[in-house]
Tab-separated table of C-alpha atoms in Angstrom:
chain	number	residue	atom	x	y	z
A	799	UNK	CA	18.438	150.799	68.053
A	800	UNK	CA	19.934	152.630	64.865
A	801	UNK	CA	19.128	151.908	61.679
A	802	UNK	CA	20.216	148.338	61.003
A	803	UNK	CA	20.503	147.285	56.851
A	804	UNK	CA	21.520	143.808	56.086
A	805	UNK	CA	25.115	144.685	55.106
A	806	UNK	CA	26.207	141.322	54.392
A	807	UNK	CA	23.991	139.990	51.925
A	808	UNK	CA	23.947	141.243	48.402
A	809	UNK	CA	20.468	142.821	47.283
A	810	UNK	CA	21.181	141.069	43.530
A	811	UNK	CA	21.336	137.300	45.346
A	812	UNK	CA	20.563	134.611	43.678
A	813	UNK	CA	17.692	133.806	46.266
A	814	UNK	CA	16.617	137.357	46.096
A	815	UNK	CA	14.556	136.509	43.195
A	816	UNK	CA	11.516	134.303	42.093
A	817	UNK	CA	11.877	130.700	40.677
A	818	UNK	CA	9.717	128.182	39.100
A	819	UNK	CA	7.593	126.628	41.299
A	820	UNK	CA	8.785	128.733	44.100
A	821	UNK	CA	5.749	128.523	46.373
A	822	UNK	CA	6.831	124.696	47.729
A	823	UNK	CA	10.362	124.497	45.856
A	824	UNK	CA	13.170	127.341	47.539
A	825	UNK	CA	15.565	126.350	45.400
A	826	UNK	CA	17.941	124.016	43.592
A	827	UNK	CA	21.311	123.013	43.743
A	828	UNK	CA	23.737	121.171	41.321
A	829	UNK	CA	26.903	120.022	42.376
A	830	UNK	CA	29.418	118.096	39.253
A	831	UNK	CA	32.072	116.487	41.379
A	832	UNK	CA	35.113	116.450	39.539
A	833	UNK	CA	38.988	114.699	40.523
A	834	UNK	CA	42.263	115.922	38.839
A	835	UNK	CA	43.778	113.069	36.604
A	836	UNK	CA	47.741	111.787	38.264
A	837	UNK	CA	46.497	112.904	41.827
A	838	UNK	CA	45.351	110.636	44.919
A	839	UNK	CA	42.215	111.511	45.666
A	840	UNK	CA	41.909	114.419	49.122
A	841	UNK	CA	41.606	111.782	51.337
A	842	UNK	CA	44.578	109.742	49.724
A	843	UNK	CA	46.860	112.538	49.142
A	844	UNK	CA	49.802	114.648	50.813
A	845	UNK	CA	49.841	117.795	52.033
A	846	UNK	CA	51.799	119.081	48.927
A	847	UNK	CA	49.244	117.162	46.556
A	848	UNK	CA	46.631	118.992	47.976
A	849	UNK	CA	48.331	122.325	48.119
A	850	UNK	CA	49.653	121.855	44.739
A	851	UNK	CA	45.726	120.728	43.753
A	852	UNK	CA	44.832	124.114	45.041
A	853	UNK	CA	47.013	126.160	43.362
A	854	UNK	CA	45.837	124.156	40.125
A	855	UNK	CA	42.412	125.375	40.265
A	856	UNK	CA	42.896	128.749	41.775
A	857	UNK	CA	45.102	129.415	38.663
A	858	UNK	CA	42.334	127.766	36.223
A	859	UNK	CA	39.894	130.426	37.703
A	860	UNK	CA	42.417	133.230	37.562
A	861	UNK	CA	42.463	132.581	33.433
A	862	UNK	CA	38.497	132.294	32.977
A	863	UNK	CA	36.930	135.196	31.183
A	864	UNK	CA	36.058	138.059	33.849
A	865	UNK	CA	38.338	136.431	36.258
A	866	UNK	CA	37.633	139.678	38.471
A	867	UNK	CA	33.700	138.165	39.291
A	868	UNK	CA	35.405	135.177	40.967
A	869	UNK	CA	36.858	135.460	44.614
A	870	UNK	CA	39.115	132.575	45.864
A	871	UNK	CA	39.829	132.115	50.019
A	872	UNK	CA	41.167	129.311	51.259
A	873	UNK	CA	39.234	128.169	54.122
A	874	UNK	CA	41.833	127.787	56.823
A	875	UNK	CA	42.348	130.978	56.284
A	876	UNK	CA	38.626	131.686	57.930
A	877	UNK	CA	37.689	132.536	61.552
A	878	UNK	CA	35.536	130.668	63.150
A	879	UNK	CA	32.290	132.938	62.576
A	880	UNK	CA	33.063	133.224	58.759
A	881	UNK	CA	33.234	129.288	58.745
A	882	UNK	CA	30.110	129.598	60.100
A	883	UNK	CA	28.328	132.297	58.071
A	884	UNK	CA	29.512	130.274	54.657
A	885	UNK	CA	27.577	127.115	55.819
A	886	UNK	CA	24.487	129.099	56.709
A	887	UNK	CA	24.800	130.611	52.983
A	888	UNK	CA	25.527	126.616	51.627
A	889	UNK	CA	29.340	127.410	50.935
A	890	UNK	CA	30.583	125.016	53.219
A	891	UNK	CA	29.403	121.913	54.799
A	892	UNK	CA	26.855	122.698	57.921
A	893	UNK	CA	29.747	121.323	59.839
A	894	UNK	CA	32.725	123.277	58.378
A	895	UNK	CA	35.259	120.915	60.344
A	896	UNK	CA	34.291	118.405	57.873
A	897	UNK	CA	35.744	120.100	54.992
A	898	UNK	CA	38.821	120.888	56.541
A	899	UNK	CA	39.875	117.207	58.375
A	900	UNK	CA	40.652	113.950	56.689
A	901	UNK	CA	40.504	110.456	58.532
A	902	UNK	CA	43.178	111.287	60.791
A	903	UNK	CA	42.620	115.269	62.044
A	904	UNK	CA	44.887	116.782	60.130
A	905	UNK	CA	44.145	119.615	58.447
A	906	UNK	CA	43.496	119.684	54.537
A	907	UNK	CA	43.948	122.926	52.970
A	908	UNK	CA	40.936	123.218	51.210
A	909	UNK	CA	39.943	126.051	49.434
A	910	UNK	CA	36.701	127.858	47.558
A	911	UNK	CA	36.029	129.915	44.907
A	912	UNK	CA	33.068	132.051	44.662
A	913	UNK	CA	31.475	133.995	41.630
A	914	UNK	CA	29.848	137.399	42.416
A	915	UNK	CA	26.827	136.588	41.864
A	916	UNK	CA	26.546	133.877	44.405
A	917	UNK	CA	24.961	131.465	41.884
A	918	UNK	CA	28.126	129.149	41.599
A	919	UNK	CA	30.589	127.869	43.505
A	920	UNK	CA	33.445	125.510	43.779
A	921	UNK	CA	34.974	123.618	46.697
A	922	UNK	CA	38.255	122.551	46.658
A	923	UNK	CA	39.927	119.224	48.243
A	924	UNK	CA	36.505	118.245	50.118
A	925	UNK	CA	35.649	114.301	48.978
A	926	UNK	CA	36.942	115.461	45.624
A	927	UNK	CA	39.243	117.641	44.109
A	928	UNK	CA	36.806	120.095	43.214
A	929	UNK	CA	32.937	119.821	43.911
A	930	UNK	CA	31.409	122.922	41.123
A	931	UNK	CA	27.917	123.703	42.416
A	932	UNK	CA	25.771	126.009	40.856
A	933	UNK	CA	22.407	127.576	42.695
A	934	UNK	CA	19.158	128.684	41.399
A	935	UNK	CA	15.606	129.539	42.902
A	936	UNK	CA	12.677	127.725	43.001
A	937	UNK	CA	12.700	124.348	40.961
A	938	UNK	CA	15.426	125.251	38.337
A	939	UNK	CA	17.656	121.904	37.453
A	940	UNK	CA	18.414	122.938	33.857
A	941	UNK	CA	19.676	126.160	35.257
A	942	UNK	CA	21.796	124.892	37.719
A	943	UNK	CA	23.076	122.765	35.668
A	944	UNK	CA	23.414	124.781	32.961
A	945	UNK	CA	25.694	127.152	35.394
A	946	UNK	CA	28.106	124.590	36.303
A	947	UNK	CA	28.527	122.966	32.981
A	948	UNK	CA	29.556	126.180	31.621
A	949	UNK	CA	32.509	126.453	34.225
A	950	UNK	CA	33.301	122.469	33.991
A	951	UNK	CA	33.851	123.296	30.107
A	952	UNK	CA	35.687	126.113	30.875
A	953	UNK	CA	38.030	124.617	33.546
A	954	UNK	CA	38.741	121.524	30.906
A	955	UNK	CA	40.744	124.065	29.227
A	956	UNK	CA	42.714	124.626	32.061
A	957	UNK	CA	43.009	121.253	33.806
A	958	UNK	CA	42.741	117.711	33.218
A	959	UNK	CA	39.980	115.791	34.367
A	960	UNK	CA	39.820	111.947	35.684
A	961	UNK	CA	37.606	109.789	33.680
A	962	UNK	CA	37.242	106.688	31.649
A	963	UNK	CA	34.971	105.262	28.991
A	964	UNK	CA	33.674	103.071	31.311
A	965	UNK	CA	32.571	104.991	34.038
A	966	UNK	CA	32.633	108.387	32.999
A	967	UNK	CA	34.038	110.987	35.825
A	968	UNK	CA	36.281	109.065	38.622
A	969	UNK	CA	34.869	110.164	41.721
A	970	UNK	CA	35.985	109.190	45.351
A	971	UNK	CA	32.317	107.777	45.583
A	972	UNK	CA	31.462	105.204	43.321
A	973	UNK	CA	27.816	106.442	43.898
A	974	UNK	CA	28.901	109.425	42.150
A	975	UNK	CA	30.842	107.957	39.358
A	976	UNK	CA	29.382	108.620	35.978
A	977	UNK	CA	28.537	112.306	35.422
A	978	UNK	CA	29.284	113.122	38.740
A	979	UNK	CA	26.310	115.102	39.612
A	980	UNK	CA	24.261	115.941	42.284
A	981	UNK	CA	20.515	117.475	42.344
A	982	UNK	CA	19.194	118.858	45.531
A	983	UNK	CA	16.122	121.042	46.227
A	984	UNK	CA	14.889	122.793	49.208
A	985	UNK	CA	11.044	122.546	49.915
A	986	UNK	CA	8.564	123.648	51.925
A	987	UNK	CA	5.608	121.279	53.319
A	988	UNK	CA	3.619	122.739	55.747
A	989	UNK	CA	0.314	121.380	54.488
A	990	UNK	CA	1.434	117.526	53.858
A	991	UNK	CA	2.815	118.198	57.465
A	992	UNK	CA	-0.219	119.393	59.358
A	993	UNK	CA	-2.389	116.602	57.417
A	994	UNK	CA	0.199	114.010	58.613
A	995	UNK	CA	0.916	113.034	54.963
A	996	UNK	CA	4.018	113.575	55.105
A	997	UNK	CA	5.557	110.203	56.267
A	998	UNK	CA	3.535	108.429	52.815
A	999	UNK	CA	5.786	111.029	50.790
A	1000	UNK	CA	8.973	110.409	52.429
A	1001	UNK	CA	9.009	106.751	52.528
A	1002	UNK	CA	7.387	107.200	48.281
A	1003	UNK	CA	10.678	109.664	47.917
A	1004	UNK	CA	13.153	107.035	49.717
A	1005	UNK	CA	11.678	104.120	47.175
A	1006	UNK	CA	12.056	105.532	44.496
A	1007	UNK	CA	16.042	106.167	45.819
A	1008	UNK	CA	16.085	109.890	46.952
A	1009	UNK	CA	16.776	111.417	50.251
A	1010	UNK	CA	15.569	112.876	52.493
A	1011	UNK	CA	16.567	115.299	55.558
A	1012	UNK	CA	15.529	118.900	57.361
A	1013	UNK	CA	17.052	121.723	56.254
A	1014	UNK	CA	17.262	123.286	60.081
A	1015	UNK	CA	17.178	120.645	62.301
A	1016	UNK	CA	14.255	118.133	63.667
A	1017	UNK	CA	11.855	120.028	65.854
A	1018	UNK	CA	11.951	118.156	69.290
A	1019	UNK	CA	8.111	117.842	69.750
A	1020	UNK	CA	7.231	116.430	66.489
A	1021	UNK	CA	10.430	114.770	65.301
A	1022	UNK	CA	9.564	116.515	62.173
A	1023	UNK	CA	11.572	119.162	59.989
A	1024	UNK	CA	11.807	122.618	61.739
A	1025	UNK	CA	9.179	124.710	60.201
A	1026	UNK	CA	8.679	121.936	57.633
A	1027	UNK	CA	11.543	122.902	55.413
A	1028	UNK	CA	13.421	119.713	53.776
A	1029	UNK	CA	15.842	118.933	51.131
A	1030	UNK	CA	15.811	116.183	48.978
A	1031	UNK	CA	18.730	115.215	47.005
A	1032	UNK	CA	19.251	112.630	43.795
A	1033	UNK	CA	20.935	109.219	44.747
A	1034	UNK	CA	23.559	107.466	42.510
A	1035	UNK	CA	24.737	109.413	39.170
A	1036	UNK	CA	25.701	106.504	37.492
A	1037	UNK	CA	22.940	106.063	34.954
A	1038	UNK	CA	21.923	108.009	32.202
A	1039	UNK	CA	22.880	111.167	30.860
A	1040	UNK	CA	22.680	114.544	33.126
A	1041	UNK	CA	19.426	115.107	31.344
A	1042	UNK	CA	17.700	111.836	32.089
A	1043	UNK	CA	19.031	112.330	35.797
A	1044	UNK	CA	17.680	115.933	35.932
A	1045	UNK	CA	14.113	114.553	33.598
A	1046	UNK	CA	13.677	111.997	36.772
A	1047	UNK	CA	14.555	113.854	39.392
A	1048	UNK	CA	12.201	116.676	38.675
A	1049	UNK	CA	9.479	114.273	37.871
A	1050	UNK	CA	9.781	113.174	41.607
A	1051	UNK	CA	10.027	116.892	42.849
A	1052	UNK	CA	6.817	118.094	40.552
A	1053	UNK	CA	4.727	115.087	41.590
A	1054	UNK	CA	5.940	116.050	45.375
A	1055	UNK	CA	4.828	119.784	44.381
A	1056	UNK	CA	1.473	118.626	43.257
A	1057	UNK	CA	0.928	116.662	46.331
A	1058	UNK	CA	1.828	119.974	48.553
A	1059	UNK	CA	-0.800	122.087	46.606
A	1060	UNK	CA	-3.795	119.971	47.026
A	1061	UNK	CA	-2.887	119.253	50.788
A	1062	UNK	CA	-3.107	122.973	50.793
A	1063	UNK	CA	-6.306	123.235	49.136
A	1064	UNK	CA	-7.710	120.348	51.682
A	1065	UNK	CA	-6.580	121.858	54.393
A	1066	UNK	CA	-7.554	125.256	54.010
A	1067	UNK	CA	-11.018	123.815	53.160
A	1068	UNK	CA	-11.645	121.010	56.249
A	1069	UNK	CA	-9.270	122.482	58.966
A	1070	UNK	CA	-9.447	126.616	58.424
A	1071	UNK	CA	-9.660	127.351	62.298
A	1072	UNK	CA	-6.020	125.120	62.661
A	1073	UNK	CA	-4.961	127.093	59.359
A	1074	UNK	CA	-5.981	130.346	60.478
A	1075	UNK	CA	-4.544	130.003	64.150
A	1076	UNK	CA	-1.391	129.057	62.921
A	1077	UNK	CA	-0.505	131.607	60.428
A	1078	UNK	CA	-2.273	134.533	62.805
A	1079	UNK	CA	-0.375	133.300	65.639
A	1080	UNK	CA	2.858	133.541	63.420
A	1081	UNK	CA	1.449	137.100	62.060
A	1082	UNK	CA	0.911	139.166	65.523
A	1083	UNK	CA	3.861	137.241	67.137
A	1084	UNK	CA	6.462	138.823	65.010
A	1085	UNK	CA	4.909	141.877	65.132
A	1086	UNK	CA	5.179	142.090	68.897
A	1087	UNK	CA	7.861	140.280	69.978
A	1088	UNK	CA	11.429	141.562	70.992
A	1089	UNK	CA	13.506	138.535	71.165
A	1090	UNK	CA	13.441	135.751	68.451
A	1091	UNK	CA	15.593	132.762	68.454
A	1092	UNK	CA	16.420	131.705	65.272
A	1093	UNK	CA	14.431	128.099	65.642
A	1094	UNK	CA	11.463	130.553	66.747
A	1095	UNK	CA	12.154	132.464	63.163
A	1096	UNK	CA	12.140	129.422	61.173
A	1097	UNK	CA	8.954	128.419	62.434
A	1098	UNK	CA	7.296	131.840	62.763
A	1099	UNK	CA	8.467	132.294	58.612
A	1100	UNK	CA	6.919	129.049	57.786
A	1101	UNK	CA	3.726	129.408	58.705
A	1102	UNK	CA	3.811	133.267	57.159
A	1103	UNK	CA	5.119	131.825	53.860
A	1104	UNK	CA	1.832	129.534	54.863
A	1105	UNK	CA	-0.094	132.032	54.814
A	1106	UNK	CA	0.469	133.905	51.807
A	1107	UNK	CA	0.377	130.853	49.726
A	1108	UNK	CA	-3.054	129.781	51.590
A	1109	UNK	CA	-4.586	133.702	50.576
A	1110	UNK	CA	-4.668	134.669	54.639
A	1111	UNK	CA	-1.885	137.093	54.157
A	1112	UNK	CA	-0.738	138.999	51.564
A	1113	UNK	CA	2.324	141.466	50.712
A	1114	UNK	CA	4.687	139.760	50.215
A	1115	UNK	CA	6.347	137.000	47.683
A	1116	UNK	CA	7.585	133.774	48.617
A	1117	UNK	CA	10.871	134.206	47.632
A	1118	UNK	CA	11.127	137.196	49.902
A	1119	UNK	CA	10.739	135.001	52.758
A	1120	UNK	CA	13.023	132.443	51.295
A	1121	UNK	CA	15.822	135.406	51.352
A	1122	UNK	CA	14.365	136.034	54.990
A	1123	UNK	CA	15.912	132.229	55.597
A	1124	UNK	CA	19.650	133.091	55.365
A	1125	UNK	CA	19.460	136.360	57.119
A	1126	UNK	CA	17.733	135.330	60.507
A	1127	UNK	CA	20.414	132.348	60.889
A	1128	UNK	CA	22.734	132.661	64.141
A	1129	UNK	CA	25.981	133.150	62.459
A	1130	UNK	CA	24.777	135.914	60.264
A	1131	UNK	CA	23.329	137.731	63.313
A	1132	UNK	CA	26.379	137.883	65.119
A	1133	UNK	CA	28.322	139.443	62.054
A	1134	UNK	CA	26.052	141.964	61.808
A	1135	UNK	CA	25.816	142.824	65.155
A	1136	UNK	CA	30.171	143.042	64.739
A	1137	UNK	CA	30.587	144.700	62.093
A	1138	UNK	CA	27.384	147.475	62.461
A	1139	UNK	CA	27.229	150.194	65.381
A	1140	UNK	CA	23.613	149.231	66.884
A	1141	UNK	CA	22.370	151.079	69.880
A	1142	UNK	CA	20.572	147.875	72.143
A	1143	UNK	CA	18.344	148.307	75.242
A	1144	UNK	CA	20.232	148.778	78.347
A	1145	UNK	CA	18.841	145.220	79.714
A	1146	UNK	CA	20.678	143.376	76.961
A	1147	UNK	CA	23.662	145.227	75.980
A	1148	UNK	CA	25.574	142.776	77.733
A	1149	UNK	CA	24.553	139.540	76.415
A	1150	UNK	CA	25.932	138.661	73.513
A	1151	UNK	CA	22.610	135.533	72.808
A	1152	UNK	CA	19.886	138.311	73.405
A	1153	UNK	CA	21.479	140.783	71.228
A	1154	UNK	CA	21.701	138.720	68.527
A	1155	UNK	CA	17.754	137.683	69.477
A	1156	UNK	CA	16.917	141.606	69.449
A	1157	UNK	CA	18.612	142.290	66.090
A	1158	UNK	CA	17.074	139.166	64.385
A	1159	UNK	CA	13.645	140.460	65.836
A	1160	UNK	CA	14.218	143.962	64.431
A	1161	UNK	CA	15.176	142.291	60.483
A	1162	UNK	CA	12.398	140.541	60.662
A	1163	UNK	CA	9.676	143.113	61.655
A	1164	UNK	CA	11.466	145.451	59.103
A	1165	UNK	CA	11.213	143.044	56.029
A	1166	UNK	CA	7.592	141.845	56.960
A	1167	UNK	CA	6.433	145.490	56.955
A	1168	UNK	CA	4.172	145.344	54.177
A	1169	UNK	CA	2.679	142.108	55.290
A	1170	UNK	CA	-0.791	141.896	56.542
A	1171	UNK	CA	-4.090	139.923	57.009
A	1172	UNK	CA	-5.581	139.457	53.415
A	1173	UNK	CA	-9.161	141.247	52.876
């Protein structure tokens, strides 16, 4: 196979880079919903509303300073593989159809508008007019939030915001009334897993009014998260400030960190034949295989990323792996292997599912390279 760089992803990436925290948290994401004031909310409204909505906000982007950093598609406007490649990279909805369908199937011309440096976002015409998200690695609220409050000032300029002294920002949820935001990390428990205390911290996280899901899917065997990756998102924005919400919700997520790092110490100490089978397993298997399906890659960078932050392997940062996570996905295979010229083995040329399995293989044994069984 020729040489094969990751042509779709930008080097600079937000989750190219290290974050606070980073060895349990991935990273964090803000989302400020936000409705225009004298229009039905998406759900409510006509096609012309929501074309008219649309054009609002495009326009409001098109005056920001820089206006060349922000790109604006609307989504029916998408094939069916970028729909897809945008929800692996947390553009769109993991089911895209969602964004683009109201109650009764028709379609809902819905829109995005993405700055350069992937770090924020907006979504237009999904629940709400305009959902501004804002991303940052490892456990980085203030950031986030500090991203998308910069646009939401910026776009008040432009545009005119529902709200009332009452209840703050009218949102098509009344759970997300108030300020309107959303907090949601991305975390990685391998070692509350594999010491079965994770079940104690979900049902501590769902008390205290959080959720809780997996970020890839339940594994089948365990009814667990795939490769023990989960997200866990705020509940109702109606009380408080954004800084008390952010204050409490990262009081949850560092008391969940804590928890992860001395289930990792425990484990490492009581079960290190488990530990070490596991990560070494993970180690030689990538190393050797050919084909990888991209549940198989989940797992197999789990327990790596195990590994490293146990001491067995080293080479490598977390946050390299977390990058690792939105290349490997399905969706992003398949562009590659479209848009690139890649030479495959004669015994798979014609499959499209075990080219896409060879070329995820060959990314992965690439950017593990360096990685190797600590001294």
């Amino acid at each position: 196979m020729s040489n094969h760089p990751d042509t779709f992803g930008s080097a600079d990436a937000w989750y190219t880079h290290a974050g606070p925290d980073d060895d349990v948290v991935l990273s964090t994401r803000i989302r400020l919903a936000r409705n225009l004031a004298n229009f039905p909310f998406p759900l409510k409204s006509s096609r012309d509303e929501r074309d008219r909505i649309q054009a609002l906000v495009f326009d409001a982007f098109s005056k920001m300073p820089e206006p060349g950093r922000f790109q604006a598609v609307s989504t029916a406007r998408l094939d069916d593989l970028g729909r897809l490649v945008l929800a692996e990279r947390c553009l769109l909805p993991d089911s895209p159809a969602v964004l683009a369908s109201d109650i009764s199937g028709n379609d809902i011309p819905s829109g995005l508008v993405v700055r350069d440096d992937g770090e924020l976002l907006c979504q237009v015409n999904c629940r709400d007019h305009l959902h501004i998200i804002g991303f940052a690695a490892g456990l980085a609220g203030e950031t986030g939030y500090g991203i998308c409050q910069d646009i939401d000032q910026k776009l008040q300029d432009h545009l005119q915001f529902a709200a009332s002294y009452d209840f703050g920002f009218l949102t098509a949820s009344l759970r997300d009334a108030g300020s309107g935001m959303k907090i949601s990390v991305r975390v990685h428990l391998p070692s509350l897993v594999a010491s079965g205390k994770i079940q104690a911290e979900i049902e501590q996280l769902l008390a205290n009014g959080l959720s809780i899901s997996a970020c890839f899917g339940s594994a089948a065997e365990t009814g667990g998260a795939v490769g023990a990756f989960y997200e866990i998102s705020s509940g109702s924005s109606l009380e408080g400030t954004e800084f008390d919400q952010l204050a409490s919700f990262s009081a949850h997520i560092i008391r969940l960190v804590e928890q992860e790092r001395r289930a990792r110490l425990e484990f490492k100490d009581k079960q290190p034949t488990v530990l070490k089978n596991s990560v070494y397993k993970a180690f030689a298997g990538v190393k050797f295989s050919r084909l990888i399906s991209c549940n198989d890659a989940i797992v197999v960078l789990s327990d790596i990323l195990w590994g490293l932050n146990t001491g067995l392997l080293s080479g490598a940062a977390p946050y390299e792996l977390h990058a690792l996570l939105f290349r490997v996905r399905d969706a992003h295979m398949r562009f590659l292997d479209k848009a690139g010229a890649f030479t495959f083995e004669d015994d798979i040329v014609h499959s499209a599912e075990l080219k896409v399995n060879r070329l995820r293989c060959l990314i992965l044994q690439e950017s593990l390279e360096s990685v190797q069984l600590a001294g």
